[in-house]
Coordinates of C-alpha atoms in Angstrom, one line a residue:
Chain A
M1 CA -3.6 63.8 -90.6
T2 CA -1.3 66.7 -89.9
E3 CA 2.4 66.1 -90.6
Q4 CA 4.5 66.1 -87.4
W5 CA 7.4 68.4 -88.0
L6 CA 8.2 69.8 -84.6
P7 CA 8.2 67.2 -81.9
T8 CA 10.6 69.1 -79.6
L9 CA 12.8 72.2 -79.3
K10 CA 15.6 70.1 -77.8
T11 CA 18.7 69.6 -79.8
D12 CA 22.0 67.9 -79.0
T13 CA 24.2 70.9 -80.1
P14 CA 24.0 74.6 -80.7
Q15 CA 24.5 73.9 -84.4
E16 CA 21.5 71.6 -84.6
G17 CA 19.6 74.3 -82.7
Y18 CA 20.6 76.8 -85.4
E19 CA 19.4 74.4 -88.1
L20 CA 16.1 74.1 -86.2
A21 CA 15.8 77.9 -86.1
V22 CA 16.2 78.0 -89.9
K23 CA 13.4 75.3 -90.2
L24 CA 11.1 77.3 -87.9
A25 CA 11.7 80.5 -90.0
R26 CA 10.9 78.7 -93.2
K27 CA 7.9 76.9 -91.9
A28 CA 5.8 80.1 -91.5
V29 CA 6.7 81.0 -95.1
G30 CA 5.4 77.6 -96.2
M31 CA 2.2 78.0 -94.3
T32 CA 1.5 81.4 -95.9
Q33 CA 2.6 80.3 -99.4
P34 CA 2.0 76.5 -99.5
D35 CA 2.7 76.2 -103.2
P36 CA 6.3 75.0 -103.5
K37 CA 6.5 76.1 -107.2
I38 CA 5.8 79.7 -106.2
R39 CA 8.3 79.5 -103.4
E40 CA 11.0 78.2 -105.8
M41 CA 10.1 81.1 -108.2
L42 CA 10.7 83.6 -105.4
R43 CA 14.0 82.2 -104.3
P44 CA 16.3 83.6 -107.0
V45 CA 14.8 87.1 -106.3
Y46 CA 15.4 87.2 -102.6
A47 CA 18.6 85.2 -102.7
T48 CA 20.3 87.9 -104.8
N49 CA 19.0 90.8 -102.7
A50 CA 21.1 91.7 -99.7
D51 CA 18.3 93.2 -97.7
S52 CA 16.1 90.2 -98.3
L53 CA 18.9 87.9 -97.1
T54 CA 19.4 90.1 -94.0
L55 CA 15.6 90.0 -93.2
A56 CA 15.6 86.2 -93.5
S57 CA 18.6 86.0 -91.3
Q58 CA 16.7 88.2 -88.7
V59 CA 13.9 85.7 -88.5
V60 CA 16.4 82.9 -87.9
A61 CA 18.0 85.0 -85.1
I62 CA 14.6 85.4 -83.3
H63 CA 13.9 81.7 -83.5
F64 CA 17.5 80.8 -82.4
Q65 CA 16.8 82.8 -79.2
T66 CA 13.9 80.6 -78.5
V67 CA 15.7 77.3 -79.3
A68 CA 18.7 78.4 -77.3
A69 CA 16.6 79.2 -74.3
A70 CA 14.7 75.9 -74.6
N71 CA 18.1 74.1 -74.5
N72 CA 19.3 76.2 -71.6
Y73 CA 22.0 77.5 -74.0
W74 CA 23.4 74.0 -74.1
N75 CA 25.0 74.4 -70.7
Chain B
M1 CA -20.5 89.4 -76.7
T2 CA -16.9 89.2 -77.6
E3 CA -15.7 86.0 -79.3
Q4 CA -13.4 84.0 -77.1
W5 CA -10.4 83.1 -79.2
L6 CA -7.5 82.9 -76.8
P7 CA -8.4 81.0 -73.6
T8 CA -4.8 80.0 -72.9
L9 CA -1.3 80.0 -74.1
K10 CA -0.7 76.4 -73.1
T11 CA -0.5 73.8 -75.8
D12 CA 0.3 70.1 -75.7
T13 CA 3.2 70.2 -78.2
P14 CA 5.7 72.7 -79.7
Q15 CA 3.9 72.2 -83.0
E16 CA 0.6 73.3 -81.6
G17 CA 2.4 76.2 -80.0
Y18 CA 3.7 77.2 -83.4
E19 CA 0.2 77.0 -84.8
L20 CA -1.0 79.3 -81.9
A21 CA 1.8 81.7 -82.8
V22 CA 0.5 81.9 -86.4
K23 CA -3.0 82.5 -85.1
L24 CA -1.7 85.3 -82.8
A25 CA 0.1 86.9 -85.7
R26 CA -3.0 86.9 -87.9
K27 CA -5.3 88.1 -85.2
A28 CA -3.8 91.6 -85.1
V29 CA -4.1 91.8 -88.9
G30 CA -7.8 90.9 -88.6
M31 CA -8.3 93.5 -85.9
T32 CA -6.7 96.3 -88.0
Q33 CA -8.4 95.2 -91.2
P34 CA -11.7 93.5 -90.1
D35 CA -13.0 93.1 -93.7
P36 CA -12.3 89.5 -94.8
K37 CA -12.8 90.4 -98.4
I38 CA -10.0 93.0 -98.3
R39 CA -7.7 90.5 -96.5
E40 CA -8.4 88.0 -99.2
M41 CA -7.6 90.5 -101.9
L42 CA -4.3 91.3 -100.2
R43 CA -3.2 87.7 -99.9
P44 CA -2.1 87.0 -103.5
V45 CA 0.0 90.1 -103.3
Y46 CA 2.0 89.3 -100.2
A47 CA 2.0 85.6 -100.7
T48 CA 4.0 86.1 -103.9
N49 CA 6.5 88.6 -102.4
A50 CA 9.5 87.1 -100.7
D51 CA 10.0 90.0 -98.3
S52 CA 6.3 90.1 -97.3
L53 CA 6.5 86.4 -96.5
T54 CA 9.7 86.9 -94.4
L55 CA 8.0 89.8 -92.5
A56 CA 5.0 87.6 -91.8
S57 CA 7.3 84.8 -90.6
Q58 CA 9.0 87.3 -88.3
V59 CA 5.8 88.1 -86.5
V60 CA 5.2 84.4 -86.0
A61 CA 8.7 84.1 -84.6
I62 CA 8.1 86.8 -82.0
H63 CA 4.8 85.2 -80.9
F64 CA 6.4 81.8 -80.8
Q65 CA 8.9 83.1 -78.3
T66 CA 6.0 84.0 -76.0
V67 CA 4.1 80.8 -76.5
A68 CA 7.3 78.7 -75.9
A69 CA 8.1 80.6 -72.7
A70 CA 4.5 80.2 -71.5
N71 CA 4.9 76.4 -72.0
N72 CA 8.3 76.3 -70.3
Y73 CA 9.6 75.2 -73.7
W74 CA 7.6 72.0 -73.4
N75 CA 10.1 70.6 -70.9
Chain C
M1 CA -3.9 116.6 -65.7
T2 CA -2.6 113.6 -67.7
E3 CA -5.1 111.1 -68.7
Q4 CA -4.6 107.7 -66.9
W5 CA -4.6 105.0 -69.5
L6 CA -2.3 102.3 -68.2
P7 CA -2.9 101.6 -64.5
T8 CA -1.6 98.0 -64.7
L9 CA -0.2 95.4 -67.0
K10 CA -2.3 92.7 -65.3
T11 CA -5.3 91.2 -67.1
D12 CA -7.6 88.4 -66.3
T13 CA -7.1 86.4 -69.4
P14 CA -4.6 86.1 -72.3
Q15 CA -7.2 87.5 -74.6
E16 CA -7.5 90.7 -72.6
G17 CA -3.7 90.8 -72.5
Y18 CA -3.7 90.7 -76.3
E19 CA -6.1 93.6 -76.4
L20 CA -3.9 95.5 -74.0
A21 CA -1.0 94.8 -76.3
V22 CA -3.0 96.3 -79.2
K23 CA -3.7 99.4 -77.1
L24 CA 0.0 99.7 -76.2
A25 CA 1.0 99.5 -79.9
R26 CA -1.5 102.2 -80.8
K27 CA -0.7 104.5 -78.0
A28 CA 2.8 105.4 -79.3
V29 CA 1.3 106.2 -82.7
G30 CA -1.1 108.5 -81.0
M31 CA 1.7 110.2 -79.1
T32 CA 3.7 110.8 -82.3
Q33 CA 0.7 111.9 -84.4
P34 CA -1.8 113.3 -81.9
D35 CA -4.3 114.6 -84.5
P36 CA -7.1 112.0 -84.7
K37 CA -8.1 113.3 -88.1
I38 CA -4.7 112.6 -89.7
R39 CA -4.7 109.1 -88.1
E40 CA -8.1 108.5 -89.6
M41 CA -6.8 109.6 -93.0
L42 CA -3.9 107.2 -92.8
R43 CA -6.0 104.2 -91.8
P44 CA -7.4 103.3 -95.3
V45 CA -3.9 103.4 -96.6
Y46 CA -2.2 101.0 -94.2
A47 CA -5.3 98.9 -93.7
T48 CA -5.2 97.9 -97.4
N49 CA -1.4 97.3 -97.5
A50 CA -0.3 93.8 -96.5
D51 CA 3.1 94.9 -95.3
S52 CA 1.7 97.7 -93.2
L53 CA -0.6 95.3 -91.5
T54 CA 2.2 92.9 -90.9
L55 CA 4.3 95.6 -89.4
A56 CA 1.5 96.7 -87.1
S57 CA 1.0 93.1 -86.1
Q58 CA 4.7 92.9 -85.2
V59 CA 4.4 95.8 -82.7
V60 CA 1.5 94.0 -81.1
A61 CA 3.6 90.9 -80.8
I62 CA 6.4 92.7 -79.0
H63 CA 4.0 94.3 -76.5
F64 CA 2.2 90.9 -76.1
Q65 CA 5.5 89.5 -74.9
T66 CA 5.7 92.1 -72.2
V67 CA 2.1 91.7 -71.1
A68 CA 2.3 87.9 -71.1
A69 CA 5.5 88.1 -68.9
A70 CA 3.8 90.6 -66.6
N71 CA 1.0 88.1 -66.1
N72 CA 3.3 85.1 -65.7
Y73 CA 1.8 83.8 -68.9
W74 CA -1.6 83.4 -67.1
N75 CA -0.3 80.3 -65.3
Chain D
M1 CA 29.9 65.3 -93.4
T2 CA 28.5 68.6 -92.1
E3 CA 31.1 71.2 -91.2
Q4 CA 31.2 71.9 -87.5
W5 CA 31.0 75.7 -87.1
L6 CA 29.1 76.2 -83.8
P7 CA 30.4 73.9 -81.1
T8 CA 29.3 76.2 -78.2
L9 CA 27.8 79.6 -77.4
K10 CA 30.4 80.1 -74.7
T11 CA 33.1 82.7 -75.2
D12 CA 35.8 84.1 -72.9
T13 CA 34.9 87.7 -73.3
P14 CA 32.0 90.0 -74.4
Q15 CA 34.0 91.0 -77.4
E16 CA 34.4 87.4 -78.6
G17 CA 30.7 87.0 -77.9
Y18 CA 30.0 89.9 -80.2
E19 CA 32.2 88.3 -82.9
L20 CA 30.2 85.1 -82.5
A21 CA 27.0 87.1 -83.0
V22 CA 28.3 88.5 -86.2
K23 CA 29.2 85.0 -87.3
L24 CA 25.7 83.8 -86.4
A25 CA 24.1 86.6 -88.4
R26 CA 26.2 85.8 -91.5
K27 CA 25.6 82.1 -91.3
A28 CA 21.9 82.3 -92.2
V29 CA 22.8 84.5 -95.2
G30 CA 25.2 81.9 -96.3
M31 CA 22.7 79.1 -95.9
T32 CA 20.1 81.0 -98.0
Q33 CA 22.6 82.1 -100.6
P34 CA 25.4 79.5 -100.6
D35 CA 27.2 80.9 -103.6
P36 CA 30.2 83.0 -102.3
K37 CA 30.5 84.8 -105.6
I38 CA 27.0 86.1 -105.4
R39 CA 27.5 87.2 -101.8
E40 CA 30.6 89.0 -102.8
M41 CA 28.7 90.8 -105.6
L42 CA 26.0 91.9 -103.1
R43 CA 28.5 93.3 -100.6
P44 CA 29.4 96.6 -102.3
V45 CA 25.7 97.3 -102.6
Y46 CA 24.6 96.9 -99.0
A47 CA 27.9 98.1 -97.6
T48 CA 27.3 101.5 -99.1
N49 CA 23.6 101.7 -98.1
A50 CA 23.0 103.0 -94.6
D51 CA 19.7 101.2 -94.1
S52 CA 21.2 97.9 -95.2
L53 CA 24.0 98.4 -92.7
T54 CA 21.6 99.2 -89.9
L55 CA 19.5 96.1 -90.8
A56 CA 22.6 93.9 -90.7
S57 CA 23.5 95.5 -87.3
Q58 CA 20.1 94.6 -86.0
V59 CA 20.5 90.9 -86.7
V60 CA 23.9 91.0 -84.9
A61 CA 22.1 92.7 -81.9
I62 CA 19.5 89.9 -81.7
H63 CA 22.2 87.2 -81.8
F64 CA 24.2 89.1 -79.2
Q65 CA 21.3 88.9 -76.8
T66 CA 21.4 85.2 -77.1
V67 CA 25.2 84.9 -76.8
A68 CA 25.2 87.3 -73.8
A69 CA 22.5 85.3 -72.0
A70 CA 24.3 82.0 -72.8
N71 CA 27.4 83.5 -71.0
N72 CA 25.4 84.9 -68.1
Y73 CA 26.5 88.3 -69.4
W74 CA 30.1 87.4 -68.6
N75 CA 29.4 87.9 -64.9
Chain E
M1 CA 29.7 118.1 -68.6
T2 CA 27.3 115.5 -70.0
E3 CA 23.6 116.1 -69.3
Q4 CA 22.1 113.6 -67.0
W5 CA 18.9 112.3 -68.6
L6 CA 18.6 108.7 -67.5
P7 CA 19.2 108.4 -63.7
T8 CA 17.1 105.2 -63.3
L9 CA 14.8 102.8 -65.1
K10 CA 12.5 102.7 -62.2
T11 CA 9.1 104.4 -62.5
D12 CA 6.2 104.5 -60.2
T13 CA 3.6 103.3 -62.6
P14 CA 3.4 101.4 -65.9
Q15 CA 2.3 104.6 -67.6
E16 CA 5.4 106.5 -66.5
G17 CA 7.4 103.5 -67.7
Y18 CA 5.8 103.8 -71.1
E19 CA 6.7 107.5 -71.2
L20 CA 10.3 106.6 -70.3
A21 CA 10.3 104.1 -73.2
V22 CA 9.2 106.9 -75.6
K23 CA 12.0 109.0 -74.2
L24 CA 14.5 106.2 -74.7
A25 CA 13.4 105.7 -78.3
R26 CA 13.7 109.4 -79.1
K27 CA 17.1 109.7 -77.4
A28 CA 18.9 107.6 -80.0
V29 CA 17.4 109.7 -82.8
G30 CA 18.7 112.8 -81.1
M31 CA 22.1 111.3 -80.8
T32 CA 22.3 110.4 -84.5
Q33 CA 20.7 113.7 -85.6
P34 CA 21.6 116.3 -83.0
D35 CA 20.3 119.2 -84.9
P36 CA 16.8 120.0 -83.5
K37 CA 15.9 122.0 -86.6
I38 CA 16.4 119.0 -88.9
R39 CA 14.4 116.8 -86.5
E40 CA 11.6 119.3 -86.6
M41 CA 11.7 119.3 -90.4
L42 CA 11.5 115.5 -90.5
R43 CA 8.5 115.3 -88.1
P44 CA 5.7 116.3 -90.5
V45 CA 7.0 113.7 -93.0
Y46 CA 7.0 110.6 -90.7
A47 CA 4.0 111.8 -88.6
T48 CA 1.8 111.5 -91.7
N49 CA 3.2 108.2 -92.9
A50 CA 1.6 105.1 -91.3
D51 CA 4.6 102.8 -91.7
S52 CA 6.9 105.5 -90.1
L53 CA 4.5 105.7 -87.2
T54 CA 4.4 102.0 -86.8
L55 CA 8.2 101.7 -86.9
A56 CA 8.5 104.4 -84.2
S57 CA 5.9 102.5 -82.2
Q58 CA 8.0 99.4 -82.5
V59 CA 11.1 101.0 -81.0
V60 CA 8.9 102.2 -78.0
A61 CA 7.7 98.6 -77.7
I62 CA 11.2 97.2 -77.4
H63 CA 12.2 99.8 -74.8
F64 CA 9.0 99.2 -72.9
Q65 CA 10.0 95.5 -72.5
T66 CA 13.2 96.7 -70.8
V67 CA 11.6 99.2 -68.6
A68 CA 8.8 96.8 -67.6
A69 CA 11.4 94.1 -66.7
A70 CA 13.4 96.7 -64.7
N71 CA 10.3 97.4 -62.7
N72 CA 9.4 93.8 -62.3
Y73 CA 6.3 94.6 -64.3
W74 CA 5.1 96.8 -61.5
N75 CA 4.1 93.8 -59.4
Chain F
M1 CA 46.5 92.4 -82.4
T2 CA 42.8 93.0 -82.2
E3 CA 41.7 96.2 -80.6
Q4 CA 40.0 95.7 -77.3
W5 CA 36.7 97.6 -77.4
L6 CA 34.3 95.6 -75.3
P7 CA 35.9 94.5 -72.0
T8 CA 32.6 94.3 -70.1
L9 CA 28.9 94.9 -70.3
K10 CA 28.8 96.4 -66.9
T11 CA 28.3 100.1 -66.5
D12 CA 27.8 102.4 -63.5
T13 CA 24.6 104.0 -64.6
P14 CA 21.7 103.3 -67.0
Q15 CA 22.9 106.3 -69.0
E16 CA 26.3 104.8 -69.5
G17 CA 24.6 101.6 -70.4
Y18 CA 22.6 103.4 -73.1
E19 CA 25.8 104.9 -74.5
L20 CA 27.3 101.4 -74.6
A21 CA 24.2 100.2 -76.5
V22 CA 24.9 103.0 -79.1
K23 CA 28.5 101.8 -79.4
L24 CA 27.4 98.2 -79.8
A25 CA 24.9 99.2 -82.6
R26 CA 27.6 101.2 -84.4
K27 CA 30.3 98.5 -84.1
A28 CA 28.5 96.1 -86.4
V29 CA 28.1 98.8 -89.0
G30 CA 31.9 99.5 -88.8
M31 CA 32.6 95.8 -89.2
T32 CA 30.5 95.5 -92.3
Q33 CA 31.7 98.8 -93.8
P34 CA 35.2 99.3 -92.4
D35 CA 36.0 102.4 -94.5
P36 CA 35.4 105.5 -92.3
K37 CA 35.2 107.7 -95.4
I38 CA 32.3 105.8 -96.8
R39 CA 30.5 105.8 -93.4
E40 CA 30.9 109.6 -93.2
M41 CA 29.5 109.8 -96.7
L42 CA 26.4 107.8 -95.7
R43 CA 25.8 109.8 -92.5
P44 CA 24.1 112.9 -94.1
V45 CA 21.8 110.6 -96.0
Y46 CA 20.4 108.6 -93.1
A47 CA 20.6 111.4 -90.6
T48 CA 18.1 113.3 -92.6
N49 CA 15.7 110.4 -93.2
A50 CA 13.2 109.7 -90.4
D51 CA 12.9 106.0 -91.1
S52 CA 16.6 105.5 -91.1
L53 CA 16.9 107.3 -87.8
T54 CA 14.1 105.1 -86.4
L55 CA 15.8 102.0 -87.6
A56 CA 19.0 103.0 -86.0
S57 CA 17.2 103.7 -82.8
Q58 CA 15.7 100.2 -82.9
V59 CA 19.1 98.6 -82.9
V60 CA 20.1 100.7 -79.9
A61 CA 16.9 99.5 -78.2
I62 CA 17.8 95.9 -78.8
H63 CA 21.3 96.3 -77.4
F64 CA 20.0 98.3 -74.5
Q65 CA 17.9 95.3 -73.5
T66 CA 21.1 93.2 -73.3
V67 CA 23.1 95.8 -71.4
A68 CA 20.3 96.5 -69.0
A69 CA 19.9 92.7 -68.3
A70 CA 23.7 92.4 -67.8
N71 CA 23.5 95.1 -65.2
N72 CA 20.4 93.6 -63.5
Y73 CA 18.7 96.8 -64.6
W74 CA 20.9 98.8 -62.2
N75 CA 19.0 97.6 -59.2

């Protein structure tokens, strides 16, 4: 059985929406590199590289657009 | 005859929509590099490079925007 | 006379829309580098580089957003 | 308890919206690299590299799209 | 007096819209590097680099989204 | 007191909207690197690098989407 990890795009607050965007960004990384040990090995490399951090922030930004729209911008 | 691989953008759940976004992201790669052996050769390289994983996640994020809009954000 | 290559953004199916997105992505490359021999020379380089393939897939993703919206997501 | 840092996407003016976009862009960096000392160490590197600055500006641009839409473009 | 180069985003056809997107992409380059001799010098470099061509195509794709929306997708 | 630099996203013409997009793109650079002398030092580097110019043009393209939407595409 497939794990259920994304039942909805709805969140109560913008902040929870942002956290969901972070989750969405990381999920694709986990699907391409499913080995958690390798992902842990990569972390110190990109977490100390400014451009890597900016790139990761960009993916969050794109997902946050989607989550915000799904929540009608929490109007 | 062309293989039918994208009959609809509709999915039952956000999670299936995310999986469709992953498929959409990979399809263009397969169209540019149709040889599955070469794609397999490339996998260990980008799957152990943090920036490559982030870049791949970004393409998924863009497609997920499209799929989510097509499903009216699963409202 | 200019060649007519984009009469409409409408397509019958999502899959044809995806193929149009691929065409739109390649067109700008052809406009910047009009020499087909040079484009052919570049192909083996980027088609065996994972990040190049991901970048190309990203441009398709952006155009697919446009084509999907133009077709009201094939509702 | 989690710090509340994003109660709303609403701002009074476009300029405050832009400042919120900057905050949203930096937040993901802080979540990936939570150590402020390391982030401070990285700053002189990317702040003197034109492409790093452009990349950072791009993430702000994406978030500003979201914030502007959330505020109905301050109409 | 400033040259008038963008009176409208409206075009008669999608193809003319695409050409406008190319113009919009190049304009920012010209504003950052106003010297046409330097731009001509750079051309052979990026026109023979696959990733440079893809990056340029990406900017066109983003502008084409705008132009297509401005024309209601030429419905 | 904070300088007021973005009172509105409204412009009279598409061309002024494009100029505002350029301003929005540069603002984030200035906020990350507030020293104008360093920014001036960086300019000859990125202004003679094709990919740097394309990257900068991409940020303008993203902001132009926002400004164009804010002005209802100058309909």
